[in-house]
GROMACS .gro file of C-alpha atoms in nm:
model
  427
    1UNK     CA    1  -0.317   1.653  -8.451
    2UNK     CA    2  -0.408   1.927  -8.644
    3UNK     CA    3  -0.607   2.128  -8.320
    4UNK     CA    4  -0.279   1.938  -8.093
    5UNK     CA    5  -0.021   2.180  -8.310
    6UNK     CA    6  -0.248   2.456  -8.351
    7UNK     CA    7  -0.287   2.482  -7.967
    8UNK     CA    8   0.008   2.451  -7.839
    9UNK     CA    9   0.188   2.675  -8.105
   10UNK     CA   10  -0.015   2.962  -7.916
   11UNK     CA   11  -0.024   3.175  -8.206
   12UNK     CA   12  -0.415   3.223  -8.097
   13UNK     CA   13  -0.389   3.528  -7.797
   14UNK     CA   14  -0.656   3.397  -7.672
   15UNK     CA   15  -0.514   3.047  -7.610
   16UNK     CA   16  -0.227   3.228  -7.437
   17UNK     CA   17  -0.428   3.384  -7.208
   18UNK     CA   18  -0.637   3.093  -7.108
   19UNK     CA   19  -0.360   2.867  -7.104
   20UNK     CA   20  -0.121   3.105  -6.912
   21UNK     CA   21  -0.389   3.179  -6.665
   22UNK     CA   22  -0.472   2.855  -6.597
   23UNK     CA   23  -0.118   2.754  -6.534
   24UNK     CA   24  -0.043   3.037  -6.318
   25UNK     CA   25  -0.398   2.951  -6.142
   26UNK     CA   26  -0.317   2.565  -6.091
   27UNK     CA   27   0.056   2.587  -6.005
   28UNK     CA   28   0.037   2.878  -5.725
   29UNK     CA   29  -0.253   2.759  -5.571
   30UNK     CA   30  -0.128   2.404  -5.510
   31UNK     CA   31   0.182   2.511  -5.339
   32UNK     CA   32  -0.016   2.728  -5.094
   33UNK     CA   33  -0.267   2.445  -5.099
   34UNK     CA   34   0.009   2.227  -4.971
   35UNK     CA   35   0.047   2.419  -4.627
   36UNK     CA   36  -0.331   2.432  -4.555
   37UNK     CA   37  -0.314   2.001  -4.652
   38UNK     CA   38  -0.078   1.999  -4.412
   39UNK     CA   39  -0.227   2.151  -4.130
   40UNK     CA   40  -0.526   1.955  -4.192
   41UNK     CA   41  -0.737   2.259  -4.291
   42UNK     CA   42  -0.877   2.151  -4.579
   43UNK     CA   43  -1.192   2.277  -4.560
   44UNK     CA   44  -1.092   2.610  -4.487
   45UNK     CA   45  -1.016   2.658  -4.918
   46UNK     CA   46  -1.394   2.574  -4.957
   47UNK     CA   47  -1.498   2.822  -4.696
   48UNK     CA   48  -1.282   3.102  -4.860
   49UNK     CA   49  -1.394   3.001  -5.199
   50UNK     CA   50  -1.758   3.059  -5.102
   51UNK     CA   51  -1.651   3.363  -4.885
   52UNK     CA   52  -1.540   3.556  -5.191
   53UNK     CA   53  -1.845   3.604  -5.361
   54UNK     CA   54  -1.999   3.887  -5.170
   55UNK     CA   55  -1.650   4.040  -5.175
   56UNK     CA   56  -1.730   4.058  -5.546
   57UNK     CA   57  -2.047   4.195  -5.585
   58UNK     CA   58  -1.975   4.454  -5.269
   59UNK     CA   59  -1.674   4.570  -5.516
   60UNK     CA   60  -1.894   4.587  -5.823
   61UNK     CA   61  -2.145   4.772  -5.646
   62UNK     CA   62  -1.923   5.049  -5.480
   63UNK     CA   63  -1.710   5.074  -5.809
   64UNK     CA   64  -1.960   5.021  -6.058
   65UNK     CA   65  -1.664   4.852  -6.258
   66UNK     CA   66  -1.581   4.488  -6.349
   67UNK     CA   67  -1.214   4.571  -6.300
   68UNK     CA   68  -1.034   4.260  -6.232
   69UNK     CA   69  -0.813   4.461  -5.969
   70UNK     CA   70  -1.079   4.576  -5.807
   71UNK     CA   71  -1.306   4.272  -5.780
   72UNK     CA   72  -1.043   4.086  -5.634
   73UNK     CA   73  -0.971   4.306  -5.372
   74UNK     CA   74  -1.349   4.284  -5.245
   75UNK     CA   75  -1.302   3.916  -5.297
   76UNK     CA   76  -0.986   3.934  -5.054
   77UNK     CA   77  -1.128   4.120  -4.825
   78UNK     CA   78  -1.432   3.927  -4.773
   79UNK     CA   79  -1.249   3.597  -4.820
   80UNK     CA   80  -1.001   3.730  -4.507
   81UNK     CA   81  -1.304   3.846  -4.319
   82UNK     CA   82  -1.409   3.472  -4.327
   83UNK     CA   83  -1.128   3.327  -4.218
   84UNK     CA   84  -1.114   3.557  -3.891
   85UNK     CA   85  -1.492   3.481  -3.817
   86UNK     CA   86  -1.395   3.107  -3.801
   87UNK     CA   87  -1.081   3.142  -3.612
   88UNK     CA   88  -1.284   3.368  -3.345
   89UNK     CA   89  -1.604   3.151  -3.360
   90UNK     CA   90  -1.354   2.858  -3.264
   91UNK     CA   91  -1.154   3.039  -3.005
   92UNK     CA   92  -1.475   3.200  -2.812
   93UNK     CA   93  -1.729   2.941  -2.823
   94UNK     CA   94  -1.750   2.523  -2.772
   95UNK     CA   95  -1.828   2.536  -3.161
   96UNK     CA   96  -1.591   2.332  -3.315
   97UNK     CA   97  -1.397   2.414  -3.635
   98UNK     CA   98  -1.586   2.212  -3.882
   99UNK     CA   99  -1.908   2.325  -3.768
  100UNK     CA  100  -1.769   2.705  -3.741
  101UNK     CA  101  -1.668   2.653  -4.115
  102UNK     CA  102  -2.024   2.523  -4.232
  103UNK     CA  103  -2.188   2.838  -4.036
  104UNK     CA  104  -1.942   3.082  -4.211
  105UNK     CA  105  -1.925   2.909  -4.545
  106UNK     CA  106  -2.322   2.916  -4.572
  107UNK     CA  107  -2.383   3.281  -4.398
  108UNK     CA  108  -2.151   3.458  -4.664
  109UNK     CA  109  -2.229   3.280  -4.961
  110UNK     CA  110  -2.576   3.324  -4.859
  111UNK     CA  111  -2.511   3.742  -4.845
  112UNK     CA  112  -2.334   3.671  -5.188
  113UNK     CA  113  -2.614   3.513  -5.361
  114UNK     CA  114  -2.817   3.794  -5.234
  115UNK     CA  115  -2.597   4.084  -5.343
  116UNK     CA  116  -2.578   3.907  -5.697
  117UNK     CA  117  -2.947   3.846  -5.735
  118UNK     CA  118  -2.983   4.214  -5.612
  119UNK     CA  119  -2.726   4.350  -5.912
  120UNK     CA  120  -2.883   4.131  -6.186
  121UNK     CA  121  -3.214   4.296  -6.136
  122UNK     CA  122  -3.041   4.656  -6.097
  123UNK     CA  123  -3.075   4.675  -6.467
  124UNK     CA  124  -2.682   4.767  -6.499
  125UNK     CA  125  -2.613   4.659  -6.812
  126UNK     CA  126  -2.224   4.650  -6.670
  127UNK     CA  127  -2.311   4.364  -6.447
  128UNK     CA  128  -2.335   4.091  -6.746
  129UNK     CA  129  -2.071   3.843  -6.674
  130UNK     CA  130  -2.067   3.859  -6.297
  131UNK     CA  131  -2.206   3.528  -6.252
  132UNK     CA  132  -1.923   3.367  -6.402
  133UNK     CA  133  -1.754   3.393  -6.004
  134UNK     CA  134  -2.018   3.134  -5.978
  135UNK     CA  135  -1.895   2.879  -6.167
  136UNK     CA  136  -1.569   3.018  -6.366
  137UNK     CA  137  -1.556   3.113  -6.715
  138UNK     CA  138  -1.155   3.055  -6.790
  139UNK     CA  139  -1.223   3.087  -7.158
  140UNK     CA  140  -1.289   3.453  -7.132
  141UNK     CA  141  -0.958   3.548  -6.973
  142UNK     CA  142  -0.847   3.851  -7.116
  143UNK     CA  143  -0.490   4.067  -7.107
  144UNK     CA  144  -0.614   4.249  -6.748
  145UNK     CA  145  -0.693   3.893  -6.585
  146UNK     CA  146  -0.349   3.774  -6.682
  147UNK     CA  147  -0.178   4.062  -6.572
  148UNK     CA  148  -0.374   3.993  -6.210
  149UNK     CA  149  -0.301   3.672  -6.181
  150UNK     CA  150   0.050   3.701  -6.278
  151UNK     CA  151   0.105   3.952  -5.986
  152UNK     CA  152  -0.061   3.736  -5.744
  153UNK     CA  153   0.067   3.419  -5.849
  154UNK     CA  154   0.444   3.580  -5.810
  155UNK     CA  155   0.354   3.728  -5.494
  156UNK     CA  156   0.230   3.370  -5.389
  157UNK     CA  157   0.546   3.186  -5.488
  158UNK     CA  158   0.774   3.498  -5.376
  159UNK     CA  159   0.603   3.474  -4.992
  160UNK     CA  160   0.643   3.101  -4.998
  161UNK     CA  161   0.995   3.132  -5.058
  162UNK     CA  162   1.101   3.359  -4.834
  163UNK     CA  163   0.891   3.221  -4.518
  164UNK     CA  164   0.950   2.852  -4.623
  165UNK     CA  165   1.135   2.762  -4.307
  166UNK     CA  166   0.869   2.924  -4.083
  167UNK     CA  167   0.552   2.779  -4.272
  168UNK     CA  168   0.712   2.433  -4.261
  169UNK     CA  169   0.781   2.471  -3.857
  170UNK     CA  170   0.384   2.603  -3.816
  171UNK     CA  171   0.263   2.297  -4.039
  172UNK     CA  172   0.498   2.009  -3.822
  173UNK     CA  173   0.578   2.209  -3.496
  174UNK     CA  174   0.325   2.457  -3.423
  175UNK     CA  175   0.427   2.425  -3.005
  176UNK     CA  176   0.843   2.387  -3.086
  177UNK     CA  177   0.809   2.723  -3.349
  178UNK     CA  178   0.641   2.923  -3.017
  179UNK     CA  179   0.896   2.756  -2.774
  180UNK     CA  180   1.192   2.912  -3.061
  181UNK     CA  181   0.974   3.274  -3.019
  182UNK     CA  182   0.869   3.245  -3.365
  183UNK     CA  183   0.572   3.471  -3.389
  184UNK     CA  184   0.301   3.193  -3.457
  185UNK     CA  185  -0.026   3.376  -3.470
  186UNK     CA  186   0.143   3.677  -3.699
  187UNK     CA  187   0.221   3.340  -3.887
  188UNK     CA  188  -0.107   3.205  -3.943
  189UNK     CA  189  -0.245   3.539  -4.044
  190UNK     CA  190   0.016   3.510  -4.316
  191UNK     CA  191  -0.086   3.180  -4.442
  192UNK     CA  192  -0.424   3.293  -4.406
  193UNK     CA  193  -0.360   3.556  -4.609
  194UNK     CA  194  -0.172   3.369  -4.870
  195UNK     CA  195  -0.483   3.103  -4.861
  196UNK     CA  196  -0.708   3.372  -4.962
  197UNK     CA  197  -0.509   3.475  -5.240
  198UNK     CA  198  -0.472   3.145  -5.359
  199UNK     CA  199  -0.886   3.146  -5.404
  200UNK     CA  200  -0.900   3.485  -5.500
  201UNK     CA  201  -0.656   3.440  -5.802
  202UNK     CA  202  -0.873   3.136  -5.924
  203UNK     CA  203  -1.242   3.183  -5.867
  204UNK     CA  204  -1.237   3.386  -6.236
  205UNK     CA  205  -1.156   3.099  -6.400
  206UNK     CA  206  -1.301   2.761  -6.233
  207UNK     CA  207  -1.576   2.934  -5.994
  208UNK     CA  208  -1.609   2.970  -5.589
  209UNK     CA  209  -1.805   2.623  -5.610
  210UNK     CA  210  -1.484   2.432  -5.774
  211UNK     CA  211  -1.189   2.617  -5.612
  212UNK     CA  212  -1.104   2.410  -5.261
  213UNK     CA  213  -1.033   2.171  -5.535
  214UNK     CA  214  -0.782   2.368  -5.692
  215UNK     CA  215  -0.629   2.437  -5.381
  216UNK     CA  216  -0.604   2.090  -5.204
  217UNK     CA  217  -0.604   1.773  -5.418
  218UNK     CA  218  -0.285   1.853  -5.611
  219UNK     CA  219  -0.104   1.857  -5.276
  220UNK     CA  220  -0.312   1.534  -5.186
  221UNK     CA  221  -0.175   1.373  -5.480
  222UNK     CA  222   0.172   1.449  -5.445
  223UNK     CA  223   0.153   1.382  -5.060
  224UNK     CA  224   0.113   1.005  -5.173
  225UNK     CA  225   0.458   1.026  -5.399
  226UNK     CA  226   0.719   1.193  -5.156
  227UNK     CA  227   0.770   1.259  -4.781
  228UNK     CA  228   0.991   1.564  -4.838
  229UNK     CA  229   0.801   1.884  -4.833
  230UNK     CA  230   1.018   2.079  -5.128
  231UNK     CA  231   0.969   1.787  -5.345
  232UNK     CA  232   0.573   1.794  -5.231
  233UNK     CA  233   0.560   2.139  -5.303
  234UNK     CA  234   0.718   2.071  -5.689
  235UNK     CA  235   0.511   1.775  -5.747
  236UNK     CA  236   0.164   1.984  -5.667
  237UNK     CA  237   0.264   2.264  -5.869
  238UNK     CA  238   0.390   2.029  -6.167
  239UNK     CA  239   0.072   1.862  -6.144
  240UNK     CA  240  -0.145   2.167  -6.160
  241UNK     CA  241   0.017   2.340  -6.409
  242UNK     CA  242  -0.034   2.047  -6.626
  243UNK     CA  243  -0.384   1.982  -6.490
  244UNK     CA  244  -0.418   2.375  -6.608
  245UNK     CA  245  -0.256   2.315  -6.958
  246UNK     CA  246  -0.469   2.001  -7.010
  247UNK     CA  247  -0.792   2.162  -6.944
  248UNK     CA  248  -0.711   2.438  -7.182
  249UNK     CA  249  -0.668   2.219  -7.420
  250UNK     CA  250  -0.975   1.999  -7.420
  251UNK     CA  251  -1.187   2.319  -7.403
  252UNK     CA  252  -0.986   2.443  -7.726
  253UNK     CA  253  -1.066   2.105  -7.910
  254UNK     CA  254  -1.406   2.078  -7.763
  255UNK     CA  255  -1.556   2.482  -7.732
  256UNK     CA  256  -1.894   2.352  -7.587
  257UNK     CA  257  -1.646   2.233  -7.261
  258UNK     CA  258  -1.608   2.456  -6.962
  259UNK     CA  259  -1.212   2.444  -6.906
  260UNK     CA  260  -1.283   2.534  -6.552
  261UNK     CA  261  -1.467   2.185  -6.456
  262UNK     CA  262  -1.207   2.017  -6.684
  263UNK     CA  263  -0.912   2.159  -6.526
  264UNK     CA  264  -1.068   2.003  -6.169
  265UNK     CA  265  -1.137   1.693  -6.339
  266UNK     CA  266  -0.819   1.596  -6.499
  267UNK     CA  267  -0.606   1.690  -6.131
  268UNK     CA  268  -0.881   1.485  -5.937
  269UNK     CA  269  -0.768   1.189  -6.220
  270UNK     CA  270  -0.432   1.262  -6.118
  271UNK     CA  271  -0.507   1.228  -5.792
  272UNK     CA  272  -0.734   0.883  -5.840
  273UNK     CA  273  -0.417   0.733  -5.984
  274UNK     CA  274  -0.178   0.882  -5.746
  275UNK     CA  275  -0.396   0.764  -5.458
  276UNK     CA  276  -0.411   0.409  -5.646
  277UNK     CA  277  -0.063   0.369  -5.758
  278UNK     CA  278   0.181   0.582  -5.578
  279UNK     CA  279   0.475   0.364  -5.447
  280UNK     CA  280   0.458   0.327  -5.060
  281UNK     CA  281   0.105   0.499  -5.012
  282UNK     CA  282  -0.106   0.408  -5.282
  283UNK     CA  283  -0.356   0.126  -5.289
  284UNK     CA  284  -0.166  -0.078  -5.492
  285UNK     CA  285   0.090  -0.051  -5.309
  286UNK     CA  286  -0.062  -0.165  -4.988
  287UNK     CA  287  -0.216  -0.392  -5.114
  288UNK     CA  288   0.084  -0.586  -5.242
  289UNK     CA  289   0.270  -0.523  -4.886
  290UNK     CA  290  -0.028  -0.693  -4.684
  291UNK     CA  291   0.012  -0.976  -4.930
  292UNK     CA  292   0.378  -1.001  -4.899
  293UNK     CA  293   0.313  -0.930  -4.510
  294UNK     CA  294   0.090  -1.224  -4.490
  295UNK     CA  295   0.297  -1.419  -4.729
  296UNK     CA  296   0.576  -1.365  -4.469
  297UNK     CA  297   0.421  -1.419  -4.122
  298UNK     CA  298   0.281  -1.751  -4.296
  299UNK     CA  299   0.675  -1.874  -4.370
  300UNK     CA  300   0.783  -1.808  -4.016
  301UNK     CA  301   0.507  -1.975  -3.847
  302UNK     CA  302   0.546  -2.311  -4.057
  303UNK     CA  303   0.931  -2.248  -4.027
  304UNK     CA  304   0.831  -2.210  -3.659
  305UNK     CA  305   0.636  -2.502  -3.624
  306UNK     CA  306   0.854  -2.695  -3.783
  307UNK     CA  307   1.130  -2.587  -3.527
  308UNK     CA  308   0.940  -2.652  -3.240
  309UNK     CA  309   0.892  -3.042  -3.367
  310UNK     CA  310   1.243  -3.085  -3.435
  311UNK     CA  311   1.323  -2.906  -3.105
  312UNK     CA  312   1.101  -3.204  -2.928
  313UNK     CA  313   1.310  -3.471  -3.075
  314UNK     CA  314   1.623  -3.306  -3.066
  315UNK     CA  315   1.597  -3.401  -3.442
  316UNK     CA  316   1.556  -3.119  -3.724
  317UNK     CA  317   1.580  -3.346  -4.016
  318UNK     CA  318   1.308  -3.587  -3.911
  319UNK     CA  319   1.035  -3.519  -4.175
  320UNK     CA  320   0.659  -3.453  -4.021
  321UNK     CA  321   0.329  -3.511  -4.242
  322UNK     CA  322   0.118  -3.187  -4.362
  323UNK     CA  323  -0.154  -3.364  -4.143
  324UNK     CA  324   0.084  -3.356  -3.852
  325UNK     CA  325   0.191  -2.979  -3.913
  326UNK     CA  326  -0.190  -2.893  -3.963
  327UNK     CA  327  -0.324  -3.085  -3.637
  328UNK     CA  328  -0.036  -2.867  -3.432
  329UNK     CA  329  -0.130  -2.518  -3.576
  330UNK     CA  330  -0.487  -2.385  -3.738
  331UNK     CA  331  -0.346  -2.306  -4.083
  332UNK     CA  332  -0.604  -2.369  -4.381
  333UNK     CA  333  -0.450  -2.647  -4.612
  334UNK     CA  334  -0.452  -2.472  -4.903
  335UNK     CA  335  -0.217  -2.178  -4.723
  336UNK     CA  336  -0.015  -2.447  -4.578
  337UNK     CA  337   0.108  -2.631  -4.911
  338UNK     CA  338   0.147  -2.267  -5.052
  339UNK     CA  339   0.377  -2.182  -4.786
  340UNK     CA  340   0.588  -2.501  -4.756
  341UNK     CA  341   0.633  -2.502  -5.149
  342UNK     CA  342   0.752  -2.135  -5.105
  343UNK     CA  343   0.956  -2.239  -4.789
  344UNK     CA  344   1.094  -2.537  -5.018
  345UNK     CA  345   1.196  -2.272  -5.366
  346UNK     CA  346   1.366  -2.052  -5.102
  347UNK     CA  347   1.582  -2.357  -4.962
  348UNK     CA  348   1.414  -2.312  -4.601
  349UNK     CA  349   1.266  -2.635  -4.611
  350UNK     CA  350   1.275  -3.009  -4.841
  351UNK     CA  351   1.019  -3.277  -4.881
  352UNK     CA  352   1.093  -3.606  -4.852
  353UNK     CA  353   0.824  -3.947  -4.904
  354UNK     CA  354   0.779  -3.933  -4.555
  355UNK     CA  355   0.669  -3.539  -4.501
  356UNK     CA  356   0.857  -3.210  -4.492
  357UNK     CA  357   1.178  -3.118  -4.283
  358UNK     CA  358   1.387  -2.789  -4.212
  359UNK     CA  359   1.713  -2.754  -4.386
  360UNK     CA  360   2.037  -2.626  -4.217
  361UNK     CA  361   1.956  -2.280  -4.370
  362UNK     CA  362   1.547  -2.337  -4.252
  363UNK     CA  363   1.678  -2.429  -3.918
  364UNK     CA  364   1.840  -2.094  -3.850
  365UNK     CA  365   1.547  -1.889  -3.952
  366UNK     CA  366   1.316  -2.077  -3.767
  367UNK     CA  367   1.574  -2.052  -3.450
  368UNK     CA  368   1.565  -1.704  -3.479
  369UNK     CA  369   1.167  -1.671  -3.480
  370UNK     CA  370   1.166  -1.887  -3.184
  371UNK     CA  371   1.413  -1.625  -3.013
  372UNK     CA  372   1.279  -1.358  -3.079
  373UNK     CA  373   0.926  -1.492  -2.975
  374UNK     CA  374   1.050  -1.611  -2.628
  375UNK     CA  375   1.284  -1.296  -2.563
  376UNK     CA  376   0.969  -1.113  -2.605
  377UNK     CA  377   0.773  -1.344  -2.366
  378UNK     CA  378   1.066  -1.285  -2.112
  379UNK     CA  379   1.086  -0.881  -2.183
  380UNK     CA  380   0.712  -0.825  -2.137
  381UNK     CA  381   0.696  -1.026  -1.795
  382UNK     CA  382   1.004  -0.900  -1.644
  383UNK     CA  383   0.925  -0.512  -1.752
  384UNK     CA  384   0.585  -0.470  -1.820
  385UNK     CA  385   0.492  -0.739  -1.539
  386UNK     CA  386   0.243  -0.958  -1.733
  387UNK     CA  387   0.118  -1.307  -1.644
  388UNK     CA  388   0.347  -1.525  -1.847
  389UNK     CA  389   0.004  -1.717  -1.944
  390UNK     CA  390  -0.100  -1.309  -2.105
  391UNK     CA  391   0.189  -1.295  -2.358
  392UNK     CA  392   0.169  -1.566  -2.615
  393UNK     CA  393  -0.030  -1.356  -2.815
  394UNK     CA  394   0.179  -1.041  -2.811
  395UNK     CA  395   0.490  -1.257  -2.877
  396UNK     CA  396   0.309  -1.448  -3.202
  397UNK     CA  397   0.254  -1.066  -3.355
  398UNK     CA  398   0.559  -0.869  -3.255
  399UNK     CA  399   0.821  -1.169  -3.362
  400UNK     CA  400   0.771  -1.101  -3.728
  401UNK     CA  401   0.856  -0.732  -3.715
  402UNK     CA  402   1.175  -0.709  -3.464
  403UNK     CA  403   1.475  -0.616  -3.639
  404UNK     CA  404   1.859  -0.750  -3.570
  405UNK     CA  405   1.889  -0.400  -3.375
  406UNK     CA  406   1.593  -0.435  -3.159
  407UNK     CA  407   1.674  -0.798  -3.105
  408UNK     CA  408   2.028  -0.675  -2.986
  409UNK     CA  409   1.902  -0.448  -2.769
  410UNK     CA  410   1.642  -0.690  -2.646
  411UNK     CA  411   1.954  -0.911  -2.599
  412UNK     CA  412   2.119  -0.669  -2.364
  413UNK     CA  413   1.831  -0.525  -2.174
  414UNK     CA  414   1.736  -0.881  -2.029
  415UNK     CA  415   2.121  -0.991  -1.976
  416UNK     CA  416   2.159  -1.273  -2.283
  417UNK     CA  417   1.909  -1.462  -2.103
  418UNK     CA  418   1.845  -1.876  -2.125
  419UNK     CA  419   1.511  -1.943  -2.019
  420UNK     CA  420   1.174  -1.787  -2.133
  421UNK     CA  421   0.919  -1.747  -1.865
  422UNK     CA  422   0.779  -2.105  -1.950
  423UNK     CA  423   1.132  -2.217  -1.882
  424UNK     CA  424   1.179  -2.327  -2.248
  425UNK     CA  425   1.556  -2.289  -2.329
  426UNK     CA  426   1.604  -1.978  -2.558
  427UNK     CA  427   1.797  -2.066  -2.863
   0.00000   0.00000   0.00000
């Protein structure tokens, strides 16, 4: 607890620099990463991250100084050039984008390693610390770095706000944007520039190797929680900021632990939790939904079966044994028992000494399932001209997902039919 209060008091100037720098880095890159993620260009961030290394080295060679603004300018130039090369290769050849990214990434990174090696063997005393651009060293951030981070982060956020509508349209419907007269190519270059800025601002903290994770992981995690872009941008920024603070705190309490990798590790853990627990889209929610759907299908199949048996004898209250039901439809006995018990608890079926039969409420629900099945069979034969002996399997699937609105539309389209393709009455 003592370390906790010492850290969050921000009395130490180094703690302030590292924490604020990490938050600015993570939040701003997460916002830009949302647009990159939605455009399905996640690997672009990785290519840019590796391509900035030769720019950093060239800036140092030409200037002879490690001024963060000069190094960031060099990184920006080569990072932006790498994206231009990717677009040029994909537009002027048959090489696909993922292959072009791999080519550009390896070539630029190889050049950067050669330049970095040459600098390290040059005997220039000022070159110490350049290798931190490879793996990052957030704990060494100083006031000058924080100013550079702040300027770039503000530029990124302001650009995102000003061009929010245009960037949104570019991500979701590029053809429509072009039809409306938007300068699509200019917007692509703008997003490219923002992506490069986001990568450049983060390499000093997490390095070229891990920067792609900072760009894409918060966006991917936020996407699981919402379908609205403004909420996604806010969630991604908050997740990124939290990972920045948490990574700095871990590095403070355990000085041997590097800040950058911990930031990436924490945002990755947040992403894994989002993939698993997010309502609606997470793994757990998907498993629950699948189980619920399987249960619903089983219940409706049992209702339909009991209705068919009652329809044959025109007596829906006549009981039928479990074995009779299993003979009519191939359902595992254990599942059939569980499904019937659930129908009983819901008031759709009841059990007597002779067996199972529908209640009045169950008869109405079973009648609707049968009606939907026969309506869909009739629709397929009349409108898609399928043979009547080829429509049963499709109707078995679709009967469970037809909404009341679609049911009414089917009735109207088919002119409120009385018989299905097999001359069975539509209830």
